Tab-separated table of C-alpha atoms in Angstrom:
chain	number	residue	atom	x	y	z
A	1	MET	CA	0.498	122.564	-23.358
A	2	VAL	CA	2.336	121.489	-26.272
A	3	PRO	CA	5.904	122.798	-26.575
A	4	HIS	CA	7.031	124.806	-29.434
A	5	LEU	CA	8.796	122.609	-31.985
A	6	VAL	CA	11.730	124.632	-33.203
A	7	THR	CA	12.702	123.127	-36.522
A	8	ALA	CA	12.149	124.157	-40.187
A	9	LEU	CA	12.640	120.420	-41.142
A	10	ASN	CA	8.987	119.723	-40.668
A	11	GLY	CA	8.334	117.878	-43.735
A	12	PRO	CA	9.296	114.230	-42.549
A	13	LEU	CA	7.360	114.771	-39.248
A	14	HIS	CA	4.468	115.978	-40.954
A	15	ASP	CA	4.455	112.841	-43.209
A	16	LEU	CA	5.220	110.580	-40.276
A	17	GLU	CA	2.356	112.110	-38.285
A	18	LYS	CA	-0.043	111.686	-41.264
A	19	LYS	CA	0.643	108.357	-41.976
A	20	ILE	CA	0.156	107.195	-38.270
A	21	LEU	CA	-3.051	109.107	-37.955
A	22	GLU	CA	-4.361	107.713	-41.043
A	23	ALA	CA	-3.551	104.176	-39.720
A	24	THR	CA	-4.902	104.531	-36.499
A	25	PRO	CA	-7.505	101.771	-36.576
A	26	ALA	CA	-4.823	99.495	-38.013
A	27	ILE	CA	-2.298	100.631	-35.255
A	28	GLU	CA	-4.759	100.034	-32.417
A	29	ARG	CA	-5.727	96.484	-33.722
A	30	TRP	CA	-2.077	95.564	-34.234
A	31	PHE	CA	-1.279	96.651	-30.579
A	32	ARG	CA	-4.493	94.545	-29.469
A	33	LEU	CA	-3.216	91.437	-31.172
A	34	GLU	CA	0.323	91.838	-29.953
A	35	TRP	CA	-0.993	91.994	-26.128
A	36	GLN	CA	-2.813	88.683	-26.762
A	37	GLU	CA	0.618	87.255	-27.274
A	38	HIS	CA	2.635	89.167	-24.838
A	39	THR	CA	2.275	90.462	-21.115
A	40	PRO	CA	3.106	94.069	-20.805
A	41	PRO	CA	5.317	95.227	-17.810
A	42	PHE	CA	3.429	96.193	-14.789
A	43	TYR	CA	4.214	99.772	-15.222
A	44	CYS	CA	6.835	101.640	-17.388
A	45	SER	CA	7.940	105.119	-18.379
A	46	VAL	CA	9.583	106.051	-21.736
A	47	ASP	CA	11.890	109.014	-22.401
A	48	LEU	CA	11.082	110.413	-25.876
A	49	ARG	CA	13.228	112.826	-28.147
A	50	ASN	CA	11.530	114.932	-30.791
A	51	ALA	CA	13.899	116.168	-33.724
A	52	GLY	CA	11.123	117.270	-35.964
A	53	PHE	CA	12.326	114.572	-38.448
A	54	LYS	CA	12.467	111.801	-35.870
A	55	LEU	CA	10.530	110.741	-33.004
A	56	ALA	CA	12.236	107.981	-30.966
A	57	PRO	CA	12.631	106.579	-27.433
A	58	VAL	CA	16.029	106.922	-25.814
A	59	ASP	CA	15.370	105.177	-22.419
A	60	THR	CA	12.591	102.822	-20.966
A	61	ASN	CA	12.550	102.582	-17.229
A	62	LEU	CA	10.623	99.556	-15.750
A	63	PHE	CA	10.685	100.973	-12.409
A	64	PRO	CA	9.153	104.684	-12.902
A	65	GLY	CA	9.466	107.261	-10.364
A	66	GLY	CA	7.690	110.556	-11.084
A	67	PHE	CA	4.161	109.432	-10.814
A	68	ASN	CA	3.598	112.798	-8.914
A	69	ASN	CA	4.508	114.643	-11.927
A	70	LEU	CA	1.448	113.401	-13.743
A	71	ALA	CA	-1.521	115.710	-14.045
A	72	THR	CA	-4.247	115.101	-11.518
A	73	GLU	CA	-6.790	114.875	-14.237
A	74	MET	CA	-5.255	111.571	-15.247
A	75	LEU	CA	-5.596	109.773	-11.731
A	76	PRO	CA	-8.842	108.055	-12.779
A	77	LEU	CA	-7.168	106.563	-15.925
A	78	SER	CA	-4.186	105.395	-13.731
A	79	VAL	CA	-6.746	103.531	-11.322
A	80	GLN	CA	-8.387	101.824	-13.949
A	81	ALA	CA	-5.219	100.710	-15.483
A	82	ALA	CA	-3.878	99.643	-12.254
A	83	MET	CA	-7.124	97.361	-11.650
A	84	ALA	CA	-6.514	95.749	-15.164
A	85	ALA	CA	-2.852	95.199	-14.099
A	86	ILE	CA	-3.688	93.745	-10.727
A	87	GLU	CA	-6.376	91.557	-11.767
A	88	LYS	CA	-4.137	89.460	-14.029
A	89	TYR	CA	-2.062	88.466	-11.150
A	90	CYS	CA	-4.229	88.225	-8.195
A	91	PRO	CA	-7.995	88.877	-9.001
A	92	ASP	CA	-9.145	88.786	-5.447
A	93	ALA	CA	-6.189	90.762	-4.000
A	94	LYS	CA	-6.560	92.605	-0.825
A	95	ASN	CA	-3.239	93.528	0.458
A	96	LEU	CA	-0.541	95.087	-1.559
A	97	LEU	CA	3.176	95.735	-0.417
A	98	LEU	CA	5.078	98.318	-2.178
A	99	ILE	CA	8.844	98.370	-1.908
A	100	PRO	CA	10.418	101.875	-2.757
A	101	GLU	CA	14.083	103.083	-3.414
A	102	SER	CA	15.990	102.844	-0.079
A	103	HIS	CA	17.085	106.749	-0.278
A	104	THR	CA	14.420	108.286	2.067
A	105	ARG	CA	15.580	111.838	1.934
A	106	ASN	CA	14.521	112.649	-1.591
A	107	THR	CA	11.212	114.253	-1.047
A	108	PHE	CA	10.267	114.401	-4.738
A	109	TYR	CA	10.611	110.649	-5.110
A	110	LEU	CA	8.597	109.911	-1.775
A	111	GLN	CA	5.927	112.184	-3.323
A	112	ASN	CA	5.844	109.614	-6.121
A	113	ILE	CA	5.479	106.929	-3.610
A	114	ALA	CA	2.645	108.560	-2.074
A	115	ARG	CA	1.092	109.065	-5.515
A	116	LEU	CA	1.452	105.171	-6.211
A	117	MET	CA	-0.254	104.535	-2.841
A	118	GLN	CA	-3.032	106.625	-3.649
A	119	ILE	CA	-3.753	104.781	-7.057
A	120	PHE	CA	-3.545	101.360	-5.616
A	121	ARG	CA	-5.765	102.221	-2.673
A	122	GLN	CA	-8.328	103.479	-5.214
A	123	THR	CA	-8.183	100.038	-6.824
A	124	GLY	CA	-9.529	98.622	-3.611
A	125	LEU	CA	-6.221	97.423	-1.823
A	126	ASN	CA	-4.620	98.004	1.400
A	127	VAL	CA	-1.177	99.210	0.826
A	128	ARG	CA	1.849	99.420	2.956
A	129	LEU	CA	5.477	100.283	2.645
A	130	GLY	CA	8.251	97.691	3.145
A	131	SER	CA	11.826	99.006	3.145
A	132	LEU	CA	14.841	97.187	1.951
A	133	SER	CA	17.128	99.617	3.765
A	134	ALA	CA	19.088	97.951	6.849
A	135	ASP	CA	18.195	101.346	8.747
A	136	ILE	CA	14.512	100.671	9.011
A	137	THR	CA	14.114	98.284	11.954
A	138	GLU	CA	10.851	99.586	13.002
A	139	PRO	CA	7.807	101.521	11.683
A	140	THR	CA	9.542	104.649	10.513
A	141	PRO	CA	7.133	107.970	9.669
A	142	ILE	CA	8.569	110.156	7.057
A	143	ASP	CA	6.965	113.717	6.740
A	144	LEU	CA	6.102	114.958	2.976
A	145	PRO	CA	6.259	118.568	2.229
A	146	ASP	CA	2.261	118.801	1.728
A	147	GLY	CA	1.873	117.634	5.364
A	148	SER	CA	1.100	114.103	4.889
A	149	GLN	CA	3.256	111.431	6.015
A	150	LEU	CA	4.634	107.574	4.948
A	151	ILE	CA	5.362	104.921	7.261
A	152	LEU	CA	8.295	102.582	6.259
A	153	GLU	CA	8.339	99.341	7.894
A	154	PRO	CA	10.910	96.620	8.170
A	155	LEU	CA	10.405	93.477	5.636
A	156	GLU	CA	10.201	89.838	7.035
A	157	ARG	CA	9.842	86.376	5.807
A	158	SER	CA	7.087	84.424	6.914
A	159	GLU	CA	7.396	81.442	9.274
A	160	ASN	CA	7.408	78.938	6.425
A	161	GLY	CA	10.029	81.137	4.520
A	162	ARG	CA	8.172	81.461	1.272
A	163	ARG	CA	6.363	84.730	1.878
A	164	LEU	CA	7.300	88.392	2.492
A	165	VAL	CA	5.418	90.089	4.926
A	166	LEU	CA	5.227	92.910	7.272
A	167	LYS	CA	4.242	92.644	10.824
A	168	ASN	CA	0.547	91.829	10.909
A	169	PHE	CA	0.416	92.126	6.965
A	170	ASP	CA	0.565	89.502	4.452
A	171	PRO	CA	0.272	90.692	0.960
A	172	CYS	CA	-0.970	88.767	-1.938
A	173	THR	CA	1.081	91.206	-4.512
A	174	ILE	CA	4.457	92.978	-4.054
A	175	VAL	CA	5.216	95.743	-6.303
A	176	LEU	CA	8.772	97.097	-6.502
A	177	ASN	CA	9.756	100.673	-7.252
A	178	ASN	CA	13.238	99.731	-6.472
A	179	ASP	CA	15.450	99.322	-9.547
A	180	LEU	CA	17.739	96.703	-7.794
A	181	SER	CA	20.652	98.503	-8.979
A	182	ALA	CA	22.924	97.164	-6.210
A	183	GLY	CA	21.852	93.685	-6.730
A	184	ILE	CA	18.995	91.350	-5.680
A	185	PRO	CA	18.475	91.136	-1.813
A	186	ALA	CA	18.153	87.633	-0.430
A	187	ILE	CA	14.924	88.534	1.099
A	188	LEU	CA	13.409	89.013	-2.294
A	189	GLU	CA	14.569	85.650	-3.604
A	190	GLU	CA	12.506	82.403	-3.979
A	191	LEU	CA	9.075	83.980	-3.186
A	192	ASN	CA	7.163	80.765	-4.209
A	193	GLU	CA	3.772	82.103	-3.050
A	194	GLN	CA	3.541	85.883	-4.328
A	195	THR	CA	3.693	87.786	-7.414
A	196	LEU	CA	6.686	90.105	-7.383
A	197	LEU	CA	5.755	93.176	-9.976
A	198	PRO	CA	8.023	93.773	-11.934
A	199	PRO	CA	9.985	90.397	-11.737
A	200	LEU	CA	13.506	90.463	-10.344
A	201	HIS	CA	15.075	90.003	-13.837
A	202	ALA	CA	13.716	93.287	-14.713
A	203	GLY	CA	16.083	95.300	-12.156
A	204	TRP	CA	19.416	96.719	-13.340
A	205	SER	CA	21.426	93.899	-11.774
A	206	MET	CA	20.358	91.708	-14.534
A	207	ARG	CA	18.626	93.974	-17.150
A	208	ARG	CA	20.708	95.589	-20.086
A	209	LYS	CA	19.755	98.511	-22.305
A	210	SER	CA	21.277	96.649	-25.473
A	211	ASN	CA	18.729	93.801	-24.975
A	212	HIS	CA	15.876	96.501	-24.630
A	213	PHE	CA	17.051	98.049	-28.030
A	214	SER	CA	17.409	94.917	-29.747
A	215	SER	CA	13.849	93.985	-29.050
A	216	TYR	CA	12.967	97.500	-29.792
A	217	ASP	CA	14.315	97.110	-33.413
A	218	GLU	CA	12.142	93.756	-33.846
A	219	VAL	CA	9.335	95.708	-32.748
A	220	VAL	CA	9.774	98.731	-35.112
A	221	LYS	CA	10.552	96.563	-38.231
A	222	LYS	CA	7.087	95.165	-37.828
A	223	PHE	CA	5.277	98.385	-37.063
A	224	ALA	CA	7.035	100.284	-39.777
A	225	LYS	CA	5.764	97.713	-42.441
A	226	LEU	CA	2.244	98.290	-41.193
A	227	VAL	CA	2.214	102.067	-41.658
A	228	ASP	CA	4.752	102.025	-44.440
A	229	ILE	CA	7.508	104.328	-42.960
A	230	ASP	CA	11.044	104.070	-42.796
A	231	PRO	CA	11.617	102.273	-39.389
A	232	TRP	CA	14.589	104.753	-38.636
A	233	MET	CA	11.991	107.568	-38.312
A	234	LEU	CA	11.248	105.728	-34.878
A	235	ASN	CA	14.457	104.114	-34.113
A	236	PRO	CA	17.765	105.284	-33.026
A	237	PHE	CA	20.887	103.351	-34.158
A	238	PHE	CA	23.003	101.564	-31.466
A	239	THR	CA	25.804	99.199	-30.709
A	240	LYS	CA	27.111	97.650	-27.642
A	241	VAL	CA	30.787	97.784	-26.503
A	242	ASN	CA	32.197	95.384	-23.744
A	243	GLY	CA	35.089	95.546	-21.357
A	244	ILE	CA	35.496	99.026	-21.146
A	245	ASN	CA	37.587	100.730	-18.170
A	246	PHE	CA	37.459	104.472	-18.441
A	247	HIS	CA	40.392	104.834	-16.016
A	248	ASP	CA	43.060	102.891	-17.611
A	249	GLY	CA	41.727	103.181	-21.298
A	250	THR	CA	41.018	99.382	-21.740
A	251	GLY	CA	38.629	98.955	-24.493
A	252	GLU	CA	39.085	102.625	-25.794
A	253	ASP	CA	39.871	101.479	-29.519
A	254	ALA	CA	36.629	99.370	-29.487
A	255	LEU	CA	34.513	102.231	-28.200
A	256	VAL	CA	36.321	104.646	-30.945
A	257	ALA	CA	35.430	102.294	-33.536
A	258	ALA	CA	31.828	101.850	-32.575
A	259	VAL	CA	31.484	105.761	-32.340
A	260	ASP	CA	32.668	106.024	-35.711
A	261	THR	CA	30.517	103.240	-37.015
A	262	ILE	CA	27.319	104.843	-35.737
A	263	LEU	CA	28.245	108.372	-36.641
A	264	ALA	CA	28.647	107.003	-40.265
A	265	LYS	CA	25.382	105.265	-40.378
A	266	ILE	CA	23.583	108.722	-39.271
A	267	ARG	CA	25.450	110.656	-41.807
A	268	LYS	CA	23.919	108.295	-44.515
A	269	LYS	CA	20.535	108.839	-43.219
A	270	TYR	CA	20.913	112.437	-42.826
A	271	LYS	CA	22.121	112.789	-46.245
A	272	GLU	CA	19.106	110.631	-47.552
A	273	TYR	CA	16.677	112.912	-45.910
A	274	GLY	CA	18.444	116.275	-46.535
A	275	ILE	CA	19.099	116.994	-42.859
A	276	LYS	CA	21.679	119.653	-42.213
A	277	GLU	CA	22.063	119.019	-38.410
A	278	LYS	CA	25.479	117.771	-36.992
A	279	PRO	CA	25.361	113.946	-36.186
A	280	PHE	CA	26.073	113.027	-32.484
A	281	VAL	CA	26.003	109.860	-30.478
A	282	ILE	CA	25.093	109.330	-26.818
A	283	VAL	CA	27.540	106.939	-24.832
A	284	LYS	CA	25.926	105.295	-21.724
A	285	ALA	CA	26.243	102.688	-19.288
A	286	ASP	CA	24.432	99.512	-20.561
A	287	ALA	CA	22.773	99.101	-17.157
A	288	GLY	CA	21.198	101.767	-14.746
A	289	THR	CA	19.221	104.842	-14.705
A	290	TYR	CA	19.348	108.442	-12.832
A	291	GLY	CA	21.219	110.161	-15.637
A	292	MET	CA	24.705	108.645	-14.556
A	293	GLY	CA	27.461	107.122	-16.755
A	294	ILE	CA	26.125	109.268	-19.750
A	295	MET	CA	28.008	111.566	-22.545
A	296	THR	CA	27.391	113.266	-25.707
A	297	VAL	CA	30.048	112.743	-28.368
A	298	HIS	CA	30.178	114.401	-31.719
A	299	HIS	CA	33.553	113.027	-32.934
A	300	SER	CA	35.439	109.744	-31.778
A	301	ASP	CA	38.561	112.064	-30.689
A	302	GLU	CA	36.499	113.305	-27.774
A	303	VAL	CA	36.545	109.548	-26.371
A	304	ARG	CA	40.382	109.686	-26.293
A	305	GLU	CA	40.316	113.131	-25.072
A	306	LEU	CA	38.461	112.742	-22.047
A	307	ASN	CA	39.867	114.423	-18.864
A	308	ARG	CA	40.199	112.803	-15.379
A	309	LYS	CA	36.802	114.118	-14.274
A	310	GLN	CA	34.861	112.941	-17.384
A	311	ARG	CA	36.653	109.375	-16.868
A	312	ASN	CA	35.537	109.509	-13.030
A	313	LYS	CA	31.885	110.476	-14.216
A	314	MET	CA	31.464	107.840	-16.836
A	315	SER	CA	32.952	104.940	-14.687
A	316	VAL	CA	30.434	104.659	-12.169
A	317	ILE	CA	26.543	104.636	-11.961
A	318	LYS	CA	24.022	104.599	-8.971
A	319	ASP	CA	25.152	102.978	-5.843
A	320	GLY	CA	28.672	102.848	-7.145
A	321	ILE	CA	28.601	100.305	-9.584
A	322	ALA	CA	31.426	100.303	-11.898
A	323	VAL	CA	30.630	100.648	-15.723
A	324	THR	CA	32.199	98.017	-17.793
A	325	ASP	CA	29.771	97.686	-20.984
A	326	VAL	CA	28.162	100.624	-22.627
A	327	ILE	CA	25.953	101.293	-25.521
A	328	VAL	CA	26.749	103.884	-28.368
A	329	GLN	CA	23.180	105.238	-29.227
A	330	GLU	CA	22.355	107.557	-31.971
A	331	GLY	CA	21.651	111.005	-30.690
A	332	VAL	CA	18.392	112.169	-31.331
A	333	TYR	CA	18.001	116.004	-31.100
A	334	THR	CA	15.124	117.628	-29.022
A	335	PHE	CA	13.634	120.809	-30.869
A	336	GLU	CA	10.851	120.991	-28.425
A	337	GLN	CA	11.136	124.056	-26.272
A	338	ILE	CA	8.863	125.525	-23.415
A	339	LYS	CA	9.679	129.064	-22.652
A	340	ASP	CA	12.998	128.881	-24.436
A	341	SER	CA	14.098	125.898	-22.323
A	342	VAL	CA	14.903	122.547	-24.002
A	343	ALA	CA	12.036	119.857	-23.255
A	344	GLU	CA	11.425	116.194	-23.974
A	345	PRO	CA	8.253	114.180	-23.308
A	346	VAL	CA	8.186	111.363	-20.981
A	347	VAL	CA	5.409	108.944	-21.135
A	348	TYR	CA	3.850	106.854	-18.573
A	349	MET	CA	1.895	103.556	-18.790
A	350	ILE	CA	0.442	101.118	-16.213
A	351	ASP	CA	-0.376	97.708	-17.973
A	352	ARG	CA	-0.856	98.565	-21.725
A	353	TYR	CA	-2.404	101.706	-21.034
A	354	VAL	CA	-0.903	105.155	-21.342
A	355	VAL	CA	-1.937	107.016	-18.093
A	356	GLY	CA	-0.297	110.271	-18.665
A	357	GLY	CA	3.159	111.983	-18.796
A	358	PHE	CA	5.135	115.216	-18.416
A	359	TYR	CA	7.835	117.265	-20.361
A	360	ARG	CA	11.253	117.162	-18.712
A	361	VAL	CA	12.488	120.956	-19.079
A	362	ASN	CA	16.086	121.912	-18.511
A	363	GLU	CA	17.296	125.379	-19.232
A	364	GLU	CA	20.889	124.525	-18.371
A	365	ARG	CA	21.154	121.688	-21.205
A	366	GLY	CA	21.196	121.773	-25.000
A	367	ILE	CA	19.313	120.222	-27.746
A	368	ASP	CA	21.951	117.396	-28.116
A	369	GLU	CA	22.459	116.739	-24.221
A	370	ASN	CA	20.794	114.401	-21.722
A	371	LEU	CA	18.074	116.395	-19.662
A	372	ASN	CA	17.844	113.955	-16.900
A	373	ALA	CA	20.405	116.149	-14.880
A	374	PRO	CA	20.557	118.944	-12.149
A	375	GLY	CA	18.260	121.859	-13.128
A	376	MET	CA	15.699	119.765	-14.729
A	377	GLN	CA	11.918	120.623	-14.051
A	378	PHE	CA	8.572	118.870	-15.018
A	379	VAL	CA	5.631	120.175	-16.723
A	380	PRO	CA	2.600	117.564	-16.898
A	381	LEU	CA	1.280	116.820	-20.212
A	382	ALA	CA	-2.273	117.719	-20.984
A	383	PHE	CA	-3.216	114.507	-21.896
A	384	ALA	CA	-6.683	115.361	-20.200
A	385	GLN	CA	-7.483	116.318	-23.857
A	386	GLN	CA	-7.600	112.507	-24.362
A	387	HIS	CA	-4.441	111.334	-26.109
A	388	ALA	CA	-6.226	108.264	-27.720
A	389	VAL	CA	-8.609	110.593	-29.625
A	390	PRO	CA	-6.572	112.410	-32.457
A	391	ASP	CA	-7.950	115.198	-34.384
A	392	MET	CA	-8.158	113.988	-38.020
A	393	LYS	CA	-9.009	117.501	-39.404
A	394	ALA	CA	-6.180	119.231	-38.066
A	395	LYS	CA	-3.291	120.084	-40.160
A	396	PRO	CA	-0.182	118.249	-39.357
A	397	GLY	CA	1.915	119.356	-36.576
A	398	THR	CA	-0.715	121.918	-35.025
A	399	ALA	CA	-2.851	119.664	-32.696
A	400	ALA	CA	-2.082	118.911	-29.137
A	401	PRO	CA	-4.174	115.515	-29.361
A	402	ASN	CA	-2.234	114.379	-32.356
A	403	ARG	CA	1.294	115.126	-31.002
A	404	PHE	CA	0.102	113.210	-27.875
A	405	TYR	CA	-1.222	110.227	-29.751
A	406	MET	CA	2.010	109.934	-31.607
A	407	TYR	CA	3.946	110.065	-28.328
A	408	GLY	CA	1.398	107.354	-27.020
A	409	VAL	CA	2.166	105.134	-30.036
A	410	VAL	CA	5.877	105.230	-29.842
A	411	ALA	CA	6.003	104.615	-26.065
A	412	ARG	CA	3.992	101.452	-26.466
A	413	LEU	CA	6.248	100.144	-29.043
A	414	ALA	CA	8.976	100.719	-26.368
A	415	LEU	CA	6.605	99.044	-23.822
A	416	LEU	CA	6.070	95.974	-26.190
A	417	ALA	CA	9.723	95.798	-26.620
A	418	ALA	CA	10.282	95.744	-22.910
A	419	SER	CA	7.582	92.843	-22.805
A	420	LEU	CA	9.848	90.769	-25.387
A	421	GLU	CA	12.994	91.718	-23.587
A	422	LEU	CA	11.686	90.329	-20.306
A	423	GLU	CA	10.395	87.220	-21.996
A	424	LYS	CA	13.764	86.565	-23.605
A	425	THR	CA	15.972	87.189	-20.327
A	426	ASP	CA	13.565	85.310	-17.970
A	427	PRO	CA	15.742	82.817	-15.983
A	428	ASP	CA	12.339	80.822	-15.482
A	429	PRO	CA	10.491	80.722	-18.680
A	430	GLU	CA	8.607	77.626	-17.822
A	431	ILE	CA	6.593	79.705	-15.103
A	432	TYR	CA	4.448	81.255	-18.117
């Protein structure tokens, strides 16, 4: 399924699609060379927005949930990609420890964990689940809606203190599906004999969106030269504002100034391309996910006029962590619709391979709002049509494989940016 693209502003996108399709051999070679220089994150999901005149990533998640929302036709590709990823770190791996988020009541999330276990088992690994939750003190079964069961077990350190184990289970590789928003638990630190994927500094206790989008700027500038396009077509403007307190108004002037600056830059671009839409920005916490600490702003006055409920909503993210730093990011409209509901593509990757994705659909949200909110649903992308083989004869904007190929290209640009970001923020760079 390809959603209807609701926009008359199809010229720039058609031009963008045409240029990317014509440059396919050069693009794939460019990625191949980049991956010789940089190591991709173990896995990743990227939220994209398609405005018709612009296709850009707005969020990159290094601990993706939602693998249960991928089409089952994509499972073999996921298994192959997982094999390639594991072989890099532990070629003779036998046992894999998967550490999920501590919230055990979200059945959708747990189905994601079940899907990940299925993928890893198909690669030839024994997989068990270790929980960071203090409530898990013995093997604890959890029933899933499909009748299957997960067993969460308490984590332990080995006798020598250098390895993370479960009872009668010593893994070579540990995969985190926990974004460490609340900080790094002591039990995960100083594991000298095992590979932790992704590394600890990929977690939200240390990671910042501003670092990611700075790296994305670098990547897109190089890519845009390759295919001869304006980098802005693939890249949202952004700036960072530190020292915010939404309750007492500290930092409000700086935030207002940042909103005005980004809106002015967007207006200039809209004028350049004859775009009639109204510019807007997204203000969001510099760390964290789950659609928390995020708001749409069309005019800087809206920042000063926030009511108490809105200030409360902006001041904390997941696990009750206070928001003090935000990024002001160019808002990218989504003009894709499925059955009159606003939709945005989310692309999933394992290692350097696109392994599928879905449309996040939310009939309660508008074209300029965050869709990662109550009311959202998921429609698997028909990547089974093989995203990597575009249809060169199709008219621009008409062929599903071409749309998916473009999604895959932009998502891999964000993946490459995440790779650079992790290199730059690595506290122990000499390990590489």
